[in-house]
CSV table of C-alpha atoms in Angstrom, one decimal:
chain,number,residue,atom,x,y,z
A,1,UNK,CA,174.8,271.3,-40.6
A,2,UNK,CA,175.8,274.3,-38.1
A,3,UNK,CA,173.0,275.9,-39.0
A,4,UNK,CA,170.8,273.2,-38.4
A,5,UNK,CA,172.0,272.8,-34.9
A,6,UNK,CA,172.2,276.2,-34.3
A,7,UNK,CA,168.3,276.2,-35.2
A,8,UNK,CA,167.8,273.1,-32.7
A,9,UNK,CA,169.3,275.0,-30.0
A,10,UNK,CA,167.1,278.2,-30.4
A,11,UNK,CA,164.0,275.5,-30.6
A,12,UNK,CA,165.2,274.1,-27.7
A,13,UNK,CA,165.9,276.9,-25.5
A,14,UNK,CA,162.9,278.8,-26.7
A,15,UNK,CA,160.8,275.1,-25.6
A,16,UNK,CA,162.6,275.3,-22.1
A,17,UNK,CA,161.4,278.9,-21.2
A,18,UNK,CA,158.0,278.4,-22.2
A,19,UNK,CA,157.7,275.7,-19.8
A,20,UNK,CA,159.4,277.1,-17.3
A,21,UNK,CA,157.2,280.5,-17.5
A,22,UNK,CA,154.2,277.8,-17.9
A,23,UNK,CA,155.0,276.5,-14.2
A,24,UNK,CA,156.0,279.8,-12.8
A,25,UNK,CA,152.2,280.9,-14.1
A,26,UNK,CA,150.6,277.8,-12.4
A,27,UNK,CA,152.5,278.5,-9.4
A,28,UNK,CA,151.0,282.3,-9.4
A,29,UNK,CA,147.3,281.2,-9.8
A,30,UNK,CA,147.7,278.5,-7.2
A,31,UNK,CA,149.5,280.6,-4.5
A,32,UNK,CA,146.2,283.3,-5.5
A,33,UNK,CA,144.0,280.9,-4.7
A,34,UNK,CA,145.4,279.4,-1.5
A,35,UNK,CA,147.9,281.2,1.1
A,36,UNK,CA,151.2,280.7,1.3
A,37,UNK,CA,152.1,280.1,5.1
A,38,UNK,CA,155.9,280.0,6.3
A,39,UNK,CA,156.6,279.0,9.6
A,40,UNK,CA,159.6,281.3,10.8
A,41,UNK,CA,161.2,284.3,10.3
A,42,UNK,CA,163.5,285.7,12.0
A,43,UNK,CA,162.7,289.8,10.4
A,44,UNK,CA,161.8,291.0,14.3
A,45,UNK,CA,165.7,289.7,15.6
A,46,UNK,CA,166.8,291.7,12.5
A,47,UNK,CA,165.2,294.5,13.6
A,48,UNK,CA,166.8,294.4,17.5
A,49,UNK,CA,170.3,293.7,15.9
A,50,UNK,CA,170.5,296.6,13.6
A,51,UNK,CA,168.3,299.1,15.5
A,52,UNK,CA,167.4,298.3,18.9
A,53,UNK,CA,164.2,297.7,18.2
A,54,UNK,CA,163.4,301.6,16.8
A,55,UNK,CA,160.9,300.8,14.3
A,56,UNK,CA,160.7,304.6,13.6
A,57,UNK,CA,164.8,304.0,12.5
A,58,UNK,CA,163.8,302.0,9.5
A,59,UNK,CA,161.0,301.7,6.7
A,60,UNK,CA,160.6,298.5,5.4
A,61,UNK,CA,159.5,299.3,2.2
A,62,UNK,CA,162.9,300.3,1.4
A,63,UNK,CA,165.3,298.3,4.1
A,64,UNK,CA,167.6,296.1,1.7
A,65,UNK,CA,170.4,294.7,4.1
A,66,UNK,CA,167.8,291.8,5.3
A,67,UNK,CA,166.4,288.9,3.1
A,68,UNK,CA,162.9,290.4,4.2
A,69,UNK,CA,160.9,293.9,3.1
A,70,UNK,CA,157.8,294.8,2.2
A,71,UNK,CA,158.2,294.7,-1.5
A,72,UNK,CA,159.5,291.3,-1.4
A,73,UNK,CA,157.0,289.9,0.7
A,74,UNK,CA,154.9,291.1,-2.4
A,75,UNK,CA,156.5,289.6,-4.7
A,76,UNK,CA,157.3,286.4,-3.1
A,77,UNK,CA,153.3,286.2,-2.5
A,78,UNK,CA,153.8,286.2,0.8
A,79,UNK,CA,149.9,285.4,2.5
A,80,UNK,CA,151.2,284.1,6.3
A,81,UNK,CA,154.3,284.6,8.7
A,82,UNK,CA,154.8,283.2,12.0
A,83,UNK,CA,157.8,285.8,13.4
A,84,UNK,CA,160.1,284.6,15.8
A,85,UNK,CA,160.2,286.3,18.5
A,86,UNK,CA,163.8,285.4,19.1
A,87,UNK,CA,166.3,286.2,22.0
A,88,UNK,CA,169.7,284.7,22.5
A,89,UNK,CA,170.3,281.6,24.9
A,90,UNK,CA,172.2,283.6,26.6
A,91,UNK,CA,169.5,285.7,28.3
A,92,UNK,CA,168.7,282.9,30.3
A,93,UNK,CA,168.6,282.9,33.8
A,94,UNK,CA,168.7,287.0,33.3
A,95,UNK,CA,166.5,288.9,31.2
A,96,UNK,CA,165.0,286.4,28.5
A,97,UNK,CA,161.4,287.1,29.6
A,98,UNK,CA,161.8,290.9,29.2
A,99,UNK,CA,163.7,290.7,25.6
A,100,UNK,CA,161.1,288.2,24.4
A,101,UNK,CA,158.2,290.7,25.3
A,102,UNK,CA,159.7,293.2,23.6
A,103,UNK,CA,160.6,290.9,20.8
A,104,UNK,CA,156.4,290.0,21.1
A,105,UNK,CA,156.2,294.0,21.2
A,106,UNK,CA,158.1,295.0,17.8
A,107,UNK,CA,155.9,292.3,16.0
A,108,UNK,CA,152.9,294.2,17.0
A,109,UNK,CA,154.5,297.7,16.2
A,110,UNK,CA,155.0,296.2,12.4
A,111,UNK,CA,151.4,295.4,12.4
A,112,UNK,CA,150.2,298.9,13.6
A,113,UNK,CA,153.0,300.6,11.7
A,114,UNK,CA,152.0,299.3,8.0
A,115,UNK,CA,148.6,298.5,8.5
A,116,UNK,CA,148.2,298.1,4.8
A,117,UNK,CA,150.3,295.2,4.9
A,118,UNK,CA,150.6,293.3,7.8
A,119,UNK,CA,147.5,292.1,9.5
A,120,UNK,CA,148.0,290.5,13.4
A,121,UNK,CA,146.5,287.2,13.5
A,122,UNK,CA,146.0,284.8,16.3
A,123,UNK,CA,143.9,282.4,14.6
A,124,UNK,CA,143.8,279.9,11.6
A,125,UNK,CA,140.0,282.0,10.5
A,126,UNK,CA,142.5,284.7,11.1
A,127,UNK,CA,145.0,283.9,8.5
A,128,UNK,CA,141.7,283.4,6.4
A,129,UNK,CA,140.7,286.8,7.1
A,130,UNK,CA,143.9,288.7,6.3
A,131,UNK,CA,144.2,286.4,2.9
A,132,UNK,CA,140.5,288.0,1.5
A,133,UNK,CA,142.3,291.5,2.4
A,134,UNK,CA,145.3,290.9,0.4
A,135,UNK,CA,147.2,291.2,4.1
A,136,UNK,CA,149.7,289.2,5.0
A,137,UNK,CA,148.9,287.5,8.0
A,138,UNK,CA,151.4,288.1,11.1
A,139,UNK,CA,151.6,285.7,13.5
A,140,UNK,CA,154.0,285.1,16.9
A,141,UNK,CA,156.1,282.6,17.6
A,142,UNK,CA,158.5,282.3,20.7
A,143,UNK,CA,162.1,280.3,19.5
A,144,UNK,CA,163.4,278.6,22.6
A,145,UNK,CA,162.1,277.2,25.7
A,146,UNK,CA,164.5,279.7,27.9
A,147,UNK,CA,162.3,282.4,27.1
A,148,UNK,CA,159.8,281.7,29.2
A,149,UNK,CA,161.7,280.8,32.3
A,150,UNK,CA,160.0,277.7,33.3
A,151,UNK,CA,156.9,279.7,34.1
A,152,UNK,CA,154.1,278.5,32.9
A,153,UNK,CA,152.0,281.4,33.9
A,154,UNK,CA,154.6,283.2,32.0
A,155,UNK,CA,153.9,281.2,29.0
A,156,UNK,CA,150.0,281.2,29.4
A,157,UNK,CA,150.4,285.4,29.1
A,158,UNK,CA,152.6,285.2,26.0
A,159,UNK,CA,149.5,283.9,24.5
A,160,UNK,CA,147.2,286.2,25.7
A,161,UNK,CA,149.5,288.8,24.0
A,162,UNK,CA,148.9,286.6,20.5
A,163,UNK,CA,152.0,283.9,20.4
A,164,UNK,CA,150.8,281.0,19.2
A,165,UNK,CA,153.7,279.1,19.1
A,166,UNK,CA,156.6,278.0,21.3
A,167,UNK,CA,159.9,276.0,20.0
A,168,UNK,CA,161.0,273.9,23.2
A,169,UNK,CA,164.2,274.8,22.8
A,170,UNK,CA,166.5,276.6,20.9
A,171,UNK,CA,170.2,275.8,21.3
A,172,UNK,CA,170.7,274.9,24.9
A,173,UNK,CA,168.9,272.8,27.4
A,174,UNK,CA,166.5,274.4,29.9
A,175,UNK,CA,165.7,273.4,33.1
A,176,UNK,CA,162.9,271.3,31.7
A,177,UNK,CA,164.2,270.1,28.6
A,178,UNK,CA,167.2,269.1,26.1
A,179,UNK,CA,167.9,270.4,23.2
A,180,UNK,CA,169.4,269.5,20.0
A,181,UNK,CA,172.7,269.5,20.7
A,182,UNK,CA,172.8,266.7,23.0
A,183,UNK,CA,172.5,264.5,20.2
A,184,UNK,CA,175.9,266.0,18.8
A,185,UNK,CA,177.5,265.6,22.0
A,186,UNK,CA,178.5,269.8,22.5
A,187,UNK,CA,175.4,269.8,25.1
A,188,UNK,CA,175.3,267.3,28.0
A,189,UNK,CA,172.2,265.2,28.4
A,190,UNK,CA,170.5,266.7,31.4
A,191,UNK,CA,166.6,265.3,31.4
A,192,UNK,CA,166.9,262.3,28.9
A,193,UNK,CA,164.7,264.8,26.5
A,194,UNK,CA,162.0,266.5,29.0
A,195,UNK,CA,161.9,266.2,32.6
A,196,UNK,CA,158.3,265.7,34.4
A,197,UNK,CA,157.7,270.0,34.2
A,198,UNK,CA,158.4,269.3,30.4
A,199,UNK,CA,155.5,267.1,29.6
A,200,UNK,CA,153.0,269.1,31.8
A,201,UNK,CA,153.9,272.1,29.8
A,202,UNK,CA,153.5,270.1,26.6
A,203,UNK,CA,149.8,269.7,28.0
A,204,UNK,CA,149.2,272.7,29.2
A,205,UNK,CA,150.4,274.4,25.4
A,206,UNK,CA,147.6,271.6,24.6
A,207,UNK,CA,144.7,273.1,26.9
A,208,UNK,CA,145.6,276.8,26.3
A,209,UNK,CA,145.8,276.0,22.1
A,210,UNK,CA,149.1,277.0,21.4
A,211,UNK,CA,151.5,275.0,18.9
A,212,UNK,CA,154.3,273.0,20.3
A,213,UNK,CA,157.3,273.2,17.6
A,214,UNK,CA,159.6,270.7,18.1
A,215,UNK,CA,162.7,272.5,15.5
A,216,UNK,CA,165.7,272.3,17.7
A,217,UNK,CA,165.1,269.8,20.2
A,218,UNK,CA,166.7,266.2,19.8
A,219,UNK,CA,165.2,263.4,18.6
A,220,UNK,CA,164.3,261.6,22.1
A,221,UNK,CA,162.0,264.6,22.6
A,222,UNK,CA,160.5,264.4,19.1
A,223,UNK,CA,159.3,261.1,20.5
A,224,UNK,CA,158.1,262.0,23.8
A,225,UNK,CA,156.2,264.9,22.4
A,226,UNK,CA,154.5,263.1,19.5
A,227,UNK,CA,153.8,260.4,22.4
A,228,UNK,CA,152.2,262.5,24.4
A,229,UNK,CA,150.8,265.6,22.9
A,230,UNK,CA,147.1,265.5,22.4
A,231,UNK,CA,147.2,267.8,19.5
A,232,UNK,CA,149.0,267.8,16.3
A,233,UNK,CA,152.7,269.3,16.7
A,234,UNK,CA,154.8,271.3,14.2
A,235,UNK,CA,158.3,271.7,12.9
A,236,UNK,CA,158.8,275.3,11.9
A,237,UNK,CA,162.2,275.2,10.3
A,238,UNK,CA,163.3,271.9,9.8
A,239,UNK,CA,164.1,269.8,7.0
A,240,UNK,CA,164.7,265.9,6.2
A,241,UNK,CA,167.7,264.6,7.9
A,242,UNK,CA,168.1,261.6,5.4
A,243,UNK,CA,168.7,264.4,2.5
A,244,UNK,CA,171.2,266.0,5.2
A,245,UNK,CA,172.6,264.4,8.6
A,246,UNK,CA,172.3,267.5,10.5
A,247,UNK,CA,170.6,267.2,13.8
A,248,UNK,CA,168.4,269.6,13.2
A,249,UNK,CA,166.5,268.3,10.6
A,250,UNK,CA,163.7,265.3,11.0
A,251,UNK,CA,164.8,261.7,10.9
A,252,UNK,CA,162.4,259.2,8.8
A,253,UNK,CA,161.0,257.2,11.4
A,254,UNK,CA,160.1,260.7,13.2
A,255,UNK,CA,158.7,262.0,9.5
A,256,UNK,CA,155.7,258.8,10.0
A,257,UNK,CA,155.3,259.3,13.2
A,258,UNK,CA,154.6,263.1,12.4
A,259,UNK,CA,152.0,261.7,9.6
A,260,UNK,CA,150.2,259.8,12.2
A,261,UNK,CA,149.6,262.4,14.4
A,262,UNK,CA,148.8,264.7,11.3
A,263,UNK,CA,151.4,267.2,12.1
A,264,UNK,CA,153.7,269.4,9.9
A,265,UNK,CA,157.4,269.8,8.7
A,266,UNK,CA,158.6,273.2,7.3
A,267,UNK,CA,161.7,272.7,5.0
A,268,UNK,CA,164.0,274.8,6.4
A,269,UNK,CA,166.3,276.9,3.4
A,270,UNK,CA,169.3,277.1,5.2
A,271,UNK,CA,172.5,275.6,3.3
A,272,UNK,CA,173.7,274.0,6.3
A,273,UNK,CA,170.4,272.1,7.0
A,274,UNK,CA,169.9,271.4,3.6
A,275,UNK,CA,173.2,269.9,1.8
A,276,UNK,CA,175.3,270.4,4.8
A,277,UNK,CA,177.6,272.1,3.3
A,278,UNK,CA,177.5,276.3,2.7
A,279,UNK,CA,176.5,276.1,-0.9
A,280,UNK,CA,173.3,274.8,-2.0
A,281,UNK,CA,170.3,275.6,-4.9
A,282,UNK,CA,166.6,276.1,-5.2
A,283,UNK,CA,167.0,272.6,-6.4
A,284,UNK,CA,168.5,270.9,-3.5
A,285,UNK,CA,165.7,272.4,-1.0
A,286,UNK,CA,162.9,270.7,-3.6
A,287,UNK,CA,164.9,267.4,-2.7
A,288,UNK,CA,164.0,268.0,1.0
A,289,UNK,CA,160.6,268.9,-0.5
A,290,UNK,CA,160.6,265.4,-2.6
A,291,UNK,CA,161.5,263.2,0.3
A,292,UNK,CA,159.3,264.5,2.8
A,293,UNK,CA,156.3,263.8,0.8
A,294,UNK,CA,158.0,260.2,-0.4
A,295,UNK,CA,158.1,259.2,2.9
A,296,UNK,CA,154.7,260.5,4.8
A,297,UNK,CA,152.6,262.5,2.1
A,298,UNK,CA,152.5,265.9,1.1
A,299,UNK,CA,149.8,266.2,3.4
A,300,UNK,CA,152.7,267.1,6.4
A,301,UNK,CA,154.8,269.3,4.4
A,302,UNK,CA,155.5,272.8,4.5
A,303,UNK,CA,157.4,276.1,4.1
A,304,UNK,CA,159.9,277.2,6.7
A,305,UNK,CA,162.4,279.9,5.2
A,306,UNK,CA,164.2,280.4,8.2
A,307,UNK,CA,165.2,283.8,6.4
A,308,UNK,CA,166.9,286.5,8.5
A,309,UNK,CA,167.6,283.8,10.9
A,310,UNK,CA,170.7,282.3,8.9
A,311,UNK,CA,173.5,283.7,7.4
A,312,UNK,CA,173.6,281.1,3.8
A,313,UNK,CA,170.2,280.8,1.7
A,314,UNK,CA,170.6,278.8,-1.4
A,315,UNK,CA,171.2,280.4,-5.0
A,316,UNK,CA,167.4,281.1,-6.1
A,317,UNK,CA,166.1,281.4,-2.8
A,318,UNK,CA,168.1,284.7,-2.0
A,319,UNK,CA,165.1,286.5,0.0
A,320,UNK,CA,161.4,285.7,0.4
A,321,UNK,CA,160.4,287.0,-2.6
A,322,UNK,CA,162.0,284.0,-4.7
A,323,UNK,CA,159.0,281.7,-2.9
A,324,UNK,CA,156.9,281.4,-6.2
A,325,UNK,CA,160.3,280.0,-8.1
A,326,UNK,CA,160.4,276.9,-5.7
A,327,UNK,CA,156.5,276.5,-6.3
A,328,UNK,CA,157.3,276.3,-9.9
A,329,UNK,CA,160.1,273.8,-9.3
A,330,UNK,CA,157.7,271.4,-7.5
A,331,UNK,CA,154.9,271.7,-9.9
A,332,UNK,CA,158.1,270.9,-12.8
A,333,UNK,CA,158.9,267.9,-10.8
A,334,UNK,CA,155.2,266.4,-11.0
A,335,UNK,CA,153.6,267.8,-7.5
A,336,UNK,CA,149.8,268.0,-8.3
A,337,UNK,CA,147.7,270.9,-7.5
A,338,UNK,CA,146.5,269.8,-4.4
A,339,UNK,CA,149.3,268.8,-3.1
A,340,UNK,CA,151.0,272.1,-4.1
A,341,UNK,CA,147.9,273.6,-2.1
A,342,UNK,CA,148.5,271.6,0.6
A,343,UNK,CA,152.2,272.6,1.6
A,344,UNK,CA,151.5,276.1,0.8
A,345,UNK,CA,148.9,276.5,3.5
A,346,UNK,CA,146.1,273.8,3.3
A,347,UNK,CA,148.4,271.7,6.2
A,348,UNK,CA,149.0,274.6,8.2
A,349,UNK,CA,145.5,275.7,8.7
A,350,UNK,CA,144.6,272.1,8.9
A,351,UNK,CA,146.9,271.7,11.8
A,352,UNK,CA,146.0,275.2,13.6
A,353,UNK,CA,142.7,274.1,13.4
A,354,UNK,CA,142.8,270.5,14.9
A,355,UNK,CA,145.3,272.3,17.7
A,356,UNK,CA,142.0,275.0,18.1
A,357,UNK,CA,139.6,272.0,18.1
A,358,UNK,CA,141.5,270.3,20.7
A,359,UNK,CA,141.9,273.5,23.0
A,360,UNK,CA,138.0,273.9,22.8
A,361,UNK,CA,137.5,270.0,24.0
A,362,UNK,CA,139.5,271.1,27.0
A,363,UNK,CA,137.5,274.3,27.9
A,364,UNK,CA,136.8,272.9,31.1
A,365,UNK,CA,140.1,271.4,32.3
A,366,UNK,CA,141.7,274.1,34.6
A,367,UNK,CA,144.9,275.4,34.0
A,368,UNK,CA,148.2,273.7,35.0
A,369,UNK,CA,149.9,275.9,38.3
A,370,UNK,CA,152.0,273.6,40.0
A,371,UNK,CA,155.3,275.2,39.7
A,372,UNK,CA,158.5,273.8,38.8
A,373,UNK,CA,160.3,272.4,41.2
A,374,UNK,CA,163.0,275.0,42.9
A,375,UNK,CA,165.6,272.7,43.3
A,376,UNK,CA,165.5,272.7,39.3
A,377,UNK,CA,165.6,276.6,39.2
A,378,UNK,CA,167.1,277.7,41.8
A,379,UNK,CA,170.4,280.1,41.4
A,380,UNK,CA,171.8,283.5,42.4
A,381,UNK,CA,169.7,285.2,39.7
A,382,UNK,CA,166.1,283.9,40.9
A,383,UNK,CA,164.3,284.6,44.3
A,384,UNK,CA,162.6,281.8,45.9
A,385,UNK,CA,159.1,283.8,47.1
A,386,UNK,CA,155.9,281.0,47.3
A,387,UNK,CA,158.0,278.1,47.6
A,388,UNK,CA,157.6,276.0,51.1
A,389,UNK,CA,161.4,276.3,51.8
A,390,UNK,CA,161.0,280.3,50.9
A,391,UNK,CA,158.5,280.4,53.4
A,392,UNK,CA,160.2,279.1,56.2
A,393,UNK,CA,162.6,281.4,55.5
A,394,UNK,CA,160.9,284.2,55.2
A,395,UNK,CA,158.7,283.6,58.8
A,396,UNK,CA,162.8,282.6,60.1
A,397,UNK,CA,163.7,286.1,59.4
A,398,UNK,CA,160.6,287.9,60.2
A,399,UNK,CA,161.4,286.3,64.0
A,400,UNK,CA,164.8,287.6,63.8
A,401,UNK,CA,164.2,291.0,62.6
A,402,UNK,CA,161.2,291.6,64.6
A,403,UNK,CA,161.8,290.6,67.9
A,404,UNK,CA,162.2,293.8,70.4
A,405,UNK,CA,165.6,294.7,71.7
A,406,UNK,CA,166.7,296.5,74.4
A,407,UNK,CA,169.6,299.4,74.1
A,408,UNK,CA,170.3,302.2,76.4
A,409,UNK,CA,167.7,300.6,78.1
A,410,UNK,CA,165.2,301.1,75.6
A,411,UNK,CA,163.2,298.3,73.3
A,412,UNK,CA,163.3,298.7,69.6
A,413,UNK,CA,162.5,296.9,66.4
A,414,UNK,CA,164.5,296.6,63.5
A,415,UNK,CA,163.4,297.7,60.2
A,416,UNK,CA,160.3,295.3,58.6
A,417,UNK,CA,161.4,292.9,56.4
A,418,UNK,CA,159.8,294.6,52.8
A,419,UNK,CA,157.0,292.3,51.4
């Protein structure tokens, strides 16, 4: 009899591995055929934290303190990245915009430095492009609103230097927006969600055809943006909130309305979004995977690691090469090819596109310059130059400064006021 269930056991493990090597197969030939797209990484931050930026300091065919290299991009098949370009909410109201261009700057200097590898894109035919060439496809993304200091001229030149994304916020408010925090209760409600300058910039990101990513704002502003956008938005690192009651992930109601406007949610792998806890598995991040398209459809799903952004990844997702293992899990659990298809890329490009097809309609529509209001902006950090009350001020103490004087009986003008 022991024999005979020793015999069972060996039939039964050797059954289990060919299926599992069966699904991890599929899941090869499907991520061939169709490019696997995440929507954040947070590699470029990693690269400023450990070494100021020096890209000649590192190779990253052999760096192995991060969850990304070059070698497991291969392996995890890899086809698309959107890179954050990150900087700390701190920054704000100092030197944000100068850290996130040269956050903008180190994702370039990967592209030039392994040219091999990394391919800049700016485009969804882009990502196309880089996918025929066996490239992976590098794209920017700013994380956090505070990065552009409510400039929208400052936001228009971050795209013409190839981001093609902008998270609203990250985690605190700007001067035009809340973030997600305020739905904790650690941040104060200051705007109920975005102020007036917030919903013109969500237009203007809709005339210029850049993404509006709506990870890390609260719920009230998932609403008003999915109101109001004219383009399909995106969630780059997010994951369901009825798996895990984090307020960083995307309630239900918020998942349909996301289907309507044929947007995107990337399931974010980070242990505290997904079980809310600092453990979790491969396993548990497929659940977020499951409810999503239970809810609203595969067609709004997607990958968004979050790696080298987080400190916990689950066990089987250690690093970006472990994508195709998560593939095979879906496809185990009864995903169909084309809906495998569709969150590895299909919805992306589908969503890039619409955003480029809605940016096209608007050629003509000129762009948005009415500043934000000072009295919204104004501290000891910012200078007031162009604004009405700046001006007065300015012709006030061009009076004063220049008006002659007399001493020892001679007339004399004060230095000029420096334009």
């Amino acid at each position: 009899m022991s024999c005979i269930w020793a015999i069972c056991l060996v039939l039964w493990a050797f059954i289990f591995t060919s299926n599992a090597n069966e699904y991890r197969e599929r899941a090869l030939r499907l991520m061939a055929e169709t490019p696997l797209i995440d929507g954040h990484n947070d590699l470029p931050w990693q690269l400023r934290s450990k070494f100021n930026n020096q890209l000649s300091s590192t190779d990253l065919y052999t760096l192995n303190s991060t969850h990304t290299n070059i070698p497991k991009i291969k392996e995890g098949r890899l086809a698309a990245q959107f890179w954050a370009a990150y900087v700390a909410c701190d920054t704000q109201y100092k030197d944000a915009v100068r850290q996130t261009l040269e956050q903008i700057d180190i994702i370039h200097r990967m592209c030039q430095k392994y040219p091999e590898d990394f391919m800049f894109a700016a485009s969804s035919q882009d990502i196309m492009d880089a996918f025929a060439k066996n490239k992976t496809a590098s794209l920017i993304g700013v994380e956090g609103g505070h990065s552009i200091d409510s400039s929208m001229a400052t936001l228009r030149t971050m795209y013409q230097l190839g981001v093609r994304y902008l998270t609203l916020t990250h985690s605190c408010n700007t001067p035009w927006a809340d973030n997600w925090r305020v739905d904790t209760g650690s941040d104060p409600v200051e705007h109920n969600g975005l102020s007036d300058f917030g919903k013109r910039l969500v237009l203007e990101m809709n005339r210029m055809g850049m993404l509006v990513d709506l990870a890390h704002v609260p719920e009230q502003v998932m609403n008003q943006v999915l109101d109001i956008s004219k383009a399909p938005v995106i969630f780059s690192h997010s994951s369901a909130f009825s798996i895990c009651k984090h307020k960083r992930n995307v309630p239900d109601n918020v998942l349909l309305k996301v289907k309507e406007k044929k947007g995107i949610v990337m399931v974010n792998f980070y242990n505290d979004y997904v079980t809310c806890s600092t453990k979790a598995t491969l396993s548990d991040v497929a659940d977020h995977f499951d409810h999503i398209k239970n809810v609203a459809g595969a067609s709004i799903v997607g990958f968004g690691g979050d790696y080298d952004g987080v400190t916990r990844v689950p066990t089987g997702l250690e690093d970006v090469s472990k994508y195709p293992d998560l593939v095979a899990e879906l496809l185990r659990r009864g995903w169909t090819d084309d809906e495998i298809k569709d969150a590895l890329g299909r919805n992306l490009i589908r969503v890039f596109q619409d955003v480029e097809t809605v940016r096209d309609t608007l050629r003509n529509t000129p762009p948005d310059d009415v500043p934000i209001p000072l009295e919204q902006v104004q501290n000891s950090c910012r200078t007031d130059y162009g604004y009405p009350t700046q001006k007065a001020s300015f012709l006030f103490r061009r009076l004063v400064f220049t008006t002659p004087k007399k001493s020892a009986g001679k007339f004399f003008h004060t230095s000029k006021v420096q334009s």
